[in-house]
Amino acid sequence: MHCKRIRPRRVGVALITAALGLSAACAPAPKNEAHGNRETVEAVAPVPSAGQRIWHELEYYGFIHFGMNTFTDREWGEGSEDPKLFQPTALDCRQWARVAREAGMRGLILTAKHHDGFCLWPSAYTKHSVASSPWRGGKGDVVRDLSQACAEFGLRFGVYLSPWDRNCKLYGDSPAYNEYYKKQLTELLTGYGSIFEVWFDGACAEGPNGKKQVYDWPGFVQTVRALQPQAVIFSDAGPDVRWVGNESGLGDPTNWSMLHRERFAPGVADEKQLATGHEDGPHWVPAECDVSIRPGWFYHPAEDGKVKSTEDLMRIWHASVGRNANLLLNLPVDRRGLVHENDVARLLEFRAAREACLRTNVALGAAIRATAERPGYDAALATDGDAHTFWAAPRGARAAELEVTLPALRRIHRIELREPIELGQRVKRFEVDLWKEGAWVTVASGTTIGRRRILEPGVLEGSRFRVRILDAREAPLLAEIALYAPTP
Ligand code: FUL
């Protein structure tokens, strides 16, 4: 998510850290109240805030890259483009939202301003916006249209406001530009209803005065906290959601939702560490995987035949949602102002493929026993199909085995494990075995689990499966064990 050509300088890390301390990520850990012979399962810190818990449940949502670059066939504009070039012929945000909804997405994040500085809403602080374009006689507002369409189609709405602005004359005059940026952020966060995610890019450069801009990240964070306290803030450094370290949509097989947030700043990324997170990180900063459905983020007619295949999208799905991350899939809206029909068709195929892949959970309600369990948290809670109930190992345990017995031989092709992350992410290492010809054979293994871990062991046949948790930070908990049959 950061500039590849412009390496941002480390800016105000101490101040950023102070601002991050304001994060909603430090919500009190929830507890399971004891009743009857049911013990309490205490959370292991850190845990997600209320806003982050909602965000985790969204799983899959869309990015919309649309703006001046759409009309100039570029990825990064110069900032000197004539606003008259912005002339969509059939712009329809309801189509974007309908497509997203039908694709199974749960929200959309719009590039309200990209690096070229052109604003998709009529900002009071610049003329470089839709108000100066011929589109709808200068009376249009894409941010308004999309926020309303999202509300109509039951989607959450989020904004990307590039801090790097190649049009604004104030850029490089750091305090003045920071005020300008906060005013624009305020317009977006006060004029368009509820915002679920604010996406901060770390790109940073020199302004027309030859000076490098120093961003006021603490001030930007405070602006969001004050105006949309439930929104999560994304950047390389969180504070609430972190970049996964690549733009290919791929999470790491080891993916902790915890991070030493104080070691990072927006635009200052150690990609490997962002990919894995930190097992001992004191802050809850889960990973988001961003990737475009086409090679570019913005629309280019030459890429109409280069929409990612359903197989590619399935691979991305398994490596993001299936590895304890959320997936932010970009749709480059075209010059008409529509999601192109090739992308629409692929999104629907992708949805059908996902649903077919995880349609039949043969472990649902199956017999299960654990080598140990805490009173009130028995193993059957891991095969009840309810991710809010869970099996718990006894206090002090760091390992355990759970064996699922199916009523008959079944073919399976996916194994899914879930931890109840509201009580903290715990599992460090696990293996899954299949009983075959009188012996246990290991068919899958991994490190972290987190909210969802989906494993692809190939097509297996059996009736007895065993999950062995080999190590954990605290007594392990499992919300679900699912075994999916291939669709015939
Ligand atoms: C990057 C930007 O430079 C790209 O143009 C794109 O917006 C991507 C999501 O983030 O940092």
XYZ file of C-alpha atoms and ligand atoms in Angstrom:
499
model
C 0.000 0.000 0.000
C 2.911 2.325 -0.069
C 4.727 4.054 -2.825
C 7.219 1.933 -4.590
C 8.930 4.831 -6.299
C 8.861 7.287 -3.450
C 10.304 5.921 -0.270
C 8.704 7.813 2.549
C 10.923 8.995 5.347
C 10.265 7.966 8.913
C 8.075 10.741 10.237
C 7.216 11.634 13.800
C 7.279 8.097 15.141
C 7.089 9.161 18.767
C 4.075 11.335 18.056
C 2.425 8.584 16.089
C 2.910 6.175 18.945
C 1.297 8.660 21.287
C -1.655 8.975 18.966
C -1.957 5.238 18.618
C -2.339 5.061 22.360
C -5.722 6.668 21.828
C -6.840 3.709 19.787
C -10.048 1.906 20.516
C -7.967 -1.274 20.219
C -7.503 -1.390 23.972
C -11.113 -2.234 24.836
C -11.498 -4.304 28.036
C -11.157 -8.016 27.416
C -14.530 -9.788 27.374
C -15.062 -12.618 29.858
C -17.240 -15.641 29.780
C -19.245 -15.526 32.955
C -19.235 -18.662 35.039
C -22.589 -20.301 35.736
C -23.461 -23.734 37.086
C -20.353 -25.860 36.703
C -19.204 -23.653 33.837
C -15.847 -22.067 34.503
C -14.825 -18.637 33.307
C -12.548 -18.463 30.284
C -10.526 -15.338 30.642
C -9.268 -13.422 27.641
C -5.576 -13.343 26.886
C -4.544 -9.811 25.914
C -4.581 -8.160 23.507
C -8.104 -8.614 22.154
C -10.057 -6.832 19.401
C -11.974 -3.653 20.203
C -15.710 -3.501 19.488
C -15.007 -1.759 16.150
C -12.412 -4.371 15.217
C -14.790 -7.224 16.071
C -17.317 -5.794 13.624
C -14.546 -5.336 11.047
C -13.417 -8.987 11.403
C -16.942 -10.155 10.631
C -16.967 -8.217 7.345
C -14.278 -10.520 5.892
C -14.578 -9.416 2.274
C -15.238 -5.969 0.869
C -14.356 -3.918 -2.184
C -11.993 -1.099 -3.030
C -13.079 1.329 -5.757
C -10.276 3.102 -7.596
C -11.922 5.790 -9.701
C -10.923 9.373 -10.458
C -8.801 11.451 -12.790
C -6.535 8.496 -13.635
C -9.545 6.669 -15.049
C -9.696 9.271 -17.817
C -5.965 9.708 -18.404
C -5.166 5.980 -18.446
C -2.629 6.344 -15.663
C -1.987 4.852 -12.250
C -0.510 7.983 -10.671
C -1.556 11.411 -11.969
C 0.641 14.515 -11.893
C -1.880 16.775 -10.205
C -1.932 19.186 -13.157
C -4.755 17.428 -15.029
C -7.631 19.578 -16.227
C -10.774 18.815 -14.175
C -12.682 18.934 -17.489
C -11.187 15.540 -18.306
C -13.397 13.991 -15.618
C -16.431 13.133 -17.689
C -18.062 9.794 -16.941
C -20.903 9.191 -19.373
C -23.131 6.890 -17.319
C -21.883 7.009 -13.734
C -24.091 4.867 -11.512
C -22.932 4.176 -7.956
C -26.007 1.995 -7.422
C -24.594 -0.377 -10.021
C -21.294 -0.568 -8.076
C -23.116 -1.284 -4.844
C -25.485 -3.803 -6.442
C -22.569 -5.658 -8.010
C -20.654 -5.641 -4.721
C -23.700 -6.955 -2.894
C -24.292 -9.698 -5.448
C -20.602 -10.592 -5.262
C -20.965 -11.221 -1.508
C -18.949 -8.172 -0.436
C -19.953 -6.418 2.760
C -18.633 -2.917 2.104
C -16.918 -0.552 -0.333
C -13.993 1.815 0.199
C -13.726 4.691 -2.310
C -10.619 6.639 -3.402
C -12.207 10.001 -2.563
C -8.854 11.596 -3.467
C -5.857 9.834 -5.019
C -2.294 11.141 -5.292
C -3.246 13.584 -8.105
C -5.364 15.529 -5.600
C -8.608 15.498 -7.634
C -11.534 15.241 -5.214
C -14.576 13.122 -6.020
C -16.660 15.374 -3.783
C -17.054 19.170 -4.025
C -14.536 20.029 -1.312
C -14.814 23.581 -0.033
C -11.012 23.761 0.202
C -9.971 23.259 -3.437
C -11.249 23.851 -6.921
C -9.588 20.654 -8.088
C -12.716 18.559 -7.760
C -15.870 17.298 -9.430
C -17.297 20.803 -8.965
C -14.973 22.022 -11.739
C -15.812 19.174 -14.094
C -18.519 19.095 -16.759
C -19.991 15.983 -15.135
C -23.556 16.812 -14.025
C -22.778 20.484 -14.666
C -20.374 20.540 -11.725
C -23.167 19.571 -9.320
C -22.200 15.918 -8.913
C -20.749 14.240 -5.803
C -19.452 10.675 -6.162
C -18.881 10.314 -2.413
C -22.507 11.215 -1.718
C -23.819 8.894 -4.431
C -21.762 5.938 -3.245
C -22.470 6.455 0.460
C -26.203 6.497 -0.350
C -25.955 3.466 -2.622
C -24.082 1.531 0.071
C -26.813 2.343 2.585
C -29.473 1.215 0.098
C -27.735 -2.105 -0.615
C -26.790 -2.876 2.992
C -23.066 -2.282 2.566
C -20.634 -0.465 4.829
C -18.922 2.572 3.358
C -15.273 3.583 3.783
C -12.917 6.240 2.421
C -9.379 6.475 1.073
C -8.007 10.020 1.224
C -4.466 10.122 -0.134
C -2.200 12.202 2.085
C 0.177 12.638 -0.855
C -1.392 15.391 -2.974
C 0.392 16.435 -6.157
C -2.051 19.256 -6.866
C -2.210 21.124 -3.575
C 0.157 24.084 -3.479
C 0.436 23.733 0.300
C 2.000 20.278 0.051
C 5.512 20.444 1.542
C 4.537 23.363 3.797
C 3.861 20.761 6.444
C 1.670 22.500 9.063
C -0.447 24.257 6.410
C -0.969 21.103 4.372
C -1.784 19.055 7.481
C -4.557 21.522 8.306
C -5.843 21.263 4.735
C -5.804 17.470 4.933
C -7.651 17.436 8.272
C -10.294 19.769 6.861
C -10.838 17.447 3.926
C -10.943 14.458 6.259
C -13.524 16.324 8.330
C -15.678 16.914 5.252
C -15.633 13.207 4.453
C -16.253 12.102 8.033
C -19.101 14.502 8.735
C -21.001 14.728 5.473
C -21.594 11.142 4.397
C -22.999 9.092 7.261
C -21.259 6.251 9.049
C -17.766 5.271 7.862
C -16.492 1.779 8.696
C -12.853 2.137 7.624
C -10.497 5.025 6.893
C -7.668 3.888 4.612
C -4.411 5.807 5.072
C -1.795 5.408 2.388
C 1.745 6.117 3.564
C 2.928 7.828 0.343
C 4.985 10.919 1.044
C 7.074 13.252 -1.141
C 8.355 16.772 -1.612
C 6.050 19.687 -2.327
C 6.499 22.531 -4.849
C 8.720 24.300 -2.280
C 11.199 21.406 -2.540
C 10.524 20.347 1.046
C 9.407 16.950 2.136
C 5.961 16.936 3.701
C 5.885 15.754 7.324
C 2.433 14.386 8.069
C 0.606 14.964 11.341
C -0.433 11.334 11.823
C -1.476 11.812 15.446
C -3.747 14.650 14.330
C -5.191 12.588 11.479
C -5.911 9.710 13.863
C -7.491 12.058 16.389
C -9.715 13.545 13.688
C -11.075 10.091 12.861
C -11.485 9.123 16.512
C -13.397 12.326 17.234
C -15.717 12.199 14.232
C -16.229 8.465 13.564
C -15.182 6.664 16.759
C -16.432 3.262 15.542
C -14.383 3.386 12.317
C -11.226 1.316 12.024
C -8.093 3.048 10.753
C -5.892 1.211 8.270
C -2.233 1.946 7.476
C 1.127 0.162 7.509
C 1.092 0.809 11.223
C -2.603 0.443 12.001
C -3.556 1.643 14.578
C -6.525 -0.701 14.035
C -5.831 -2.663 10.843
C -2.435 -3.272 9.235
C -1.250 -3.719 5.669
C -0.328 -7.348 5.016
C 2.971 -6.412 3.352
C 2.139 -7.103 -0.320
C -0.398 -5.982 -2.921
C -1.099 -9.507 -4.162
C -3.835 -10.260 -1.659
C -1.790 -12.950 0.070
C -1.674 -13.421 3.815
C 1.151 -15.327 5.459
C 0.528 -18.889 6.710
C 1.704 -17.546 10.071
C -0.540 -14.596 10.762
C -0.867 -13.189 14.252
C -3.408 -10.409 14.723
C -1.038 -8.882 17.251
C 1.661 -6.331 16.508
C 4.328 -4.251 18.177
C 2.634 -1.226 16.720
C 5.207 1.130 18.192
C 7.803 -0.229 15.742
C 5.929 0.999 12.649
C 4.635 4.191 11.062
C 2.485 4.787 7.974
C 4.811 4.490 4.975
C 7.475 2.773 7.079
C 6.920 -0.898 6.546
C 8.871 -4.074 7.199
C 6.911 -6.293 4.873
C 7.894 -9.596 6.481
C 6.907 -8.463 9.971
C 3.647 -6.959 8.716
C 2.845 -10.270 7.027
C 3.268 -12.402 10.139
C 2.426 -9.943 12.895
C 4.059 -10.602 16.270
C 3.226 -13.480 18.575
C 4.133 -11.279 21.541
C 2.707 -8.036 20.117
C 0.899 -5.963 22.734
C -1.629 -4.416 20.297
C -4.452 -6.015 18.306
C -3.768 -4.932 14.690
C -5.095 -7.595 12.288
C -4.022 -7.835 8.642
C -5.975 -6.721 5.586
C -5.023 -8.100 2.144
C -5.494 -5.605 -0.693
C -5.322 -6.618 -4.348
C -6.887 -5.503 -7.618
C -9.093 -7.715 -9.767
C -7.020 -6.431 -12.741
C -3.287 -5.693 -12.999
C -3.852 -1.968 -12.332
C -5.717 -0.241 -9.510
C -7.342 2.158 -12.001
C -9.260 1.268 -15.152
C -7.296 0.817 -18.388
C -9.136 -0.359 -21.523
C -6.096 -2.477 -22.416
C -6.759 -4.571 -19.284
C -10.318 -5.568 -20.198
C -9.027 -9.039 -21.024
C -6.810 -9.249 -17.945
C -9.381 -9.677 -15.189
C -8.069 -12.246 -12.690
C -9.367 -15.770 -13.210
C -11.710 -17.422 -10.729
C -8.846 -19.792 -9.868
C -6.612 -16.818 -9.039
C -9.343 -15.254 -6.921
C -9.912 -18.539 -5.088
C -6.187 -18.773 -4.385
C -6.312 -15.225 -3.015
C -9.392 -16.070 -0.926
C -7.690 -19.048 0.708
C -4.548 -16.997 1.351
C -6.430 -14.075 2.898
C -9.727 -14.966 4.573
C -8.410 -18.529 4.959
C -5.324 -17.223 6.777
C -6.870 -14.974 9.393
C -7.028 -11.794 7.298
C -9.708 -9.734 5.577
C -9.807 -9.357 1.800
C -10.092 -5.917 0.157
C -10.602 -6.595 -3.564
C -10.248 -3.612 -5.876
C -12.670 -2.890 -8.725
C -11.381 -0.311 -11.232
C -14.561 1.506 -12.291
C -14.430 2.355 -16.015
C -14.810 5.596 -18.009
C -18.549 5.227 -18.224
C -18.606 5.160 -14.427
C -19.585 1.483 -14.233
C -17.995 -1.744 -13.044
C -17.096 -3.351 -16.370
C -19.124 -6.388 -17.450
C -16.027 -8.630 -17.508
C -15.351 -7.836 -13.860
C -19.023 -8.300 -12.948
C -19.108 -11.751 -14.534
C -15.898 -12.785 -12.760
C -17.090 -11.530 -9.372
C -20.220 -13.665 -9.640
C -18.236 -16.732 -10.726
C -15.919 -16.171 -7.791
C -18.860 -16.054 -5.406
C -20.293 -19.270 -6.831
C -16.893 -20.973 -6.540
C -16.508 -19.941 -2.883
C -19.955 -21.151 -1.999
C -19.483 -24.470 -3.781
C -16.117 -24.991 -2.104
C -17.442 -24.580 1.452
C -21.048 -25.749 1.000
C -21.157 -29.089 2.791
C -19.590 -29.333 6.223
C -19.687 -33.047 7.033
C -18.400 -32.395 10.567
C -21.526 -30.412 11.468
C -23.063 -32.140 14.480
C -20.644 -35.063 14.174
C -19.448 -37.015 17.198
C -16.369 -35.397 18.718
C -14.274 -35.981 21.796
C -11.329 -34.130 23.260
C -8.461 -35.404 25.372
C -9.393 -32.699 27.852
C -11.998 -29.985 28.212
C -13.017 -27.295 30.634
C -16.351 -27.784 32.382
C -19.057 -26.117 30.286
C -16.902 -25.952 27.140
C -17.088 -29.450 25.769
C -15.809 -30.558 22.375
C -19.306 -30.709 20.813
C -19.277 -26.912 20.801
C -16.593 -27.088 18.090
C -18.851 -28.952 15.666
C -22.149 -27.175 16.386
C -21.826 -24.763 13.442
C -21.935 -21.788 15.822
C -18.715 -19.760 15.802
C -19.796 -17.979 18.994
C -19.610 -21.134 21.110
C -16.327 -22.919 21.694
C -14.443 -25.823 23.175
C -11.858 -24.872 25.797
C -8.849 -26.797 27.067
C -8.451 -26.812 30.832
C -6.687 -23.916 32.515
C -2.914 -24.309 32.203
C -3.051 -26.667 29.177
C -1.066 -25.717 26.076
C -1.856 -28.767 23.934
C -4.843 -31.060 23.305
C -6.378 -33.417 20.753
C -9.899 -33.459 19.353
C -11.183 -36.408 17.355
C -14.151 -36.131 14.995
C -15.931 -39.343 13.984
C -18.255 -39.226 10.982
C -21.111 -41.732 10.673
C -19.705 -43.021 7.366
C -16.734 -42.668 5.041
C -16.729 -39.209 3.471
C -14.606 -37.379 0.944
C -13.357 -33.996 2.110
C -11.248 -31.312 0.422
C -11.058 -28.443 2.917
C -10.450 -28.309 6.660
C -11.438 -25.170 8.517
C -10.446 -24.246 12.066
C -11.578 -21.178 14.011
C -10.531 -19.628 17.287
C -12.895 -17.366 19.291
C -10.629 -14.332 18.808
C -12.590 -12.080 21.141
C -10.715 -14.028 23.853
C -7.338 -13.515 22.160
C -5.438 -15.436 19.488
C -3.725 -18.431 21.053
C -2.733 -21.407 18.868
C 0.910 -21.526 17.785
C 1.114 -24.923 16.097
C -1.269 -27.691 15.066
C -1.621 -30.793 12.901
C -4.613 -32.615 11.453
C -4.589 -36.394 11.019
C -6.747 -38.878 9.130
C -7.252 -42.470 10.305
C -6.209 -44.610 7.368
C -5.647 -48.352 7.202
C -5.217 -48.691 10.955
C -2.964 -45.689 11.593
C -3.084 -41.919 11.909
C -1.639 -40.071 8.919
C -0.928 -36.337 9.115
C -2.777 -34.571 6.289
C -2.383 -30.909 7.218
C -0.386 -28.776 9.602
C 0.104 -25.152 10.415
C 1.154 -22.516 12.878
C -1.487 -19.867 13.607
C -5.278 -20.281 13.298
C -6.980 -17.007 14.296
C -10.495 -16.160 13.191
C -10.508 -18.537 10.214
C -7.891 -20.921 8.939
C -8.804 -22.881 5.817
C -6.495 -25.713 4.801
C -6.366 -27.439 1.432
C -5.199 -31.007 2.039
C -6.288 -32.318 -1.389
C -9.204 -34.739 -1.639
C -9.165 -37.185 1.279
C -11.472 -40.009 2.233
C -12.125 -41.123 5.774
C -14.437 -41.141 8.756
C -12.047 -40.295 11.596
C -10.130 -37.014 11.742
C -8.020 -35.683 14.558
C -6.932 -32.107 15.286
C -3.830 -31.962 17.467
C -2.992 -28.608 18.974
C 0.695 -28.839 19.725
C 1.374 -25.477 21.300
C -0.503 -22.348 22.318
C 0.111 -19.057 24.149
C -2.565 -19.962 26.696
C -5.110 -22.751 27.097
C -6.308 -23.333 23.503
C -9.915 -22.693 22.446
C -11.623 -23.770 19.219
C -14.859 -22.240 18.000
C -15.239 -24.545 14.996
C -13.765 -27.535 13.236
C -15.326 -27.909 9.787
C -14.628 -30.596 7.174
C -15.962 -29.689 3.732
C -16.918 -32.233 1.100
C -16.077 -31.426 -2.515
C -19.121 -30.447 -4.562
C -19.833 -33.260 -7.022
C -0.790 2.567 -3.130
C -1.053 3.638 -4.176
O 0.160 4.237 -4.585
C -1.736 2.931 -5.312
O -1.974 3.800 -6.395
C -3.031 2.327 -4.809
O -3.921 3.355 -4.418
C -2.752 1.389 -3.644
C -3.974 0.787 -3.040
O -2.021 2.049 -2.650
O -0.028 3.015 -2.119
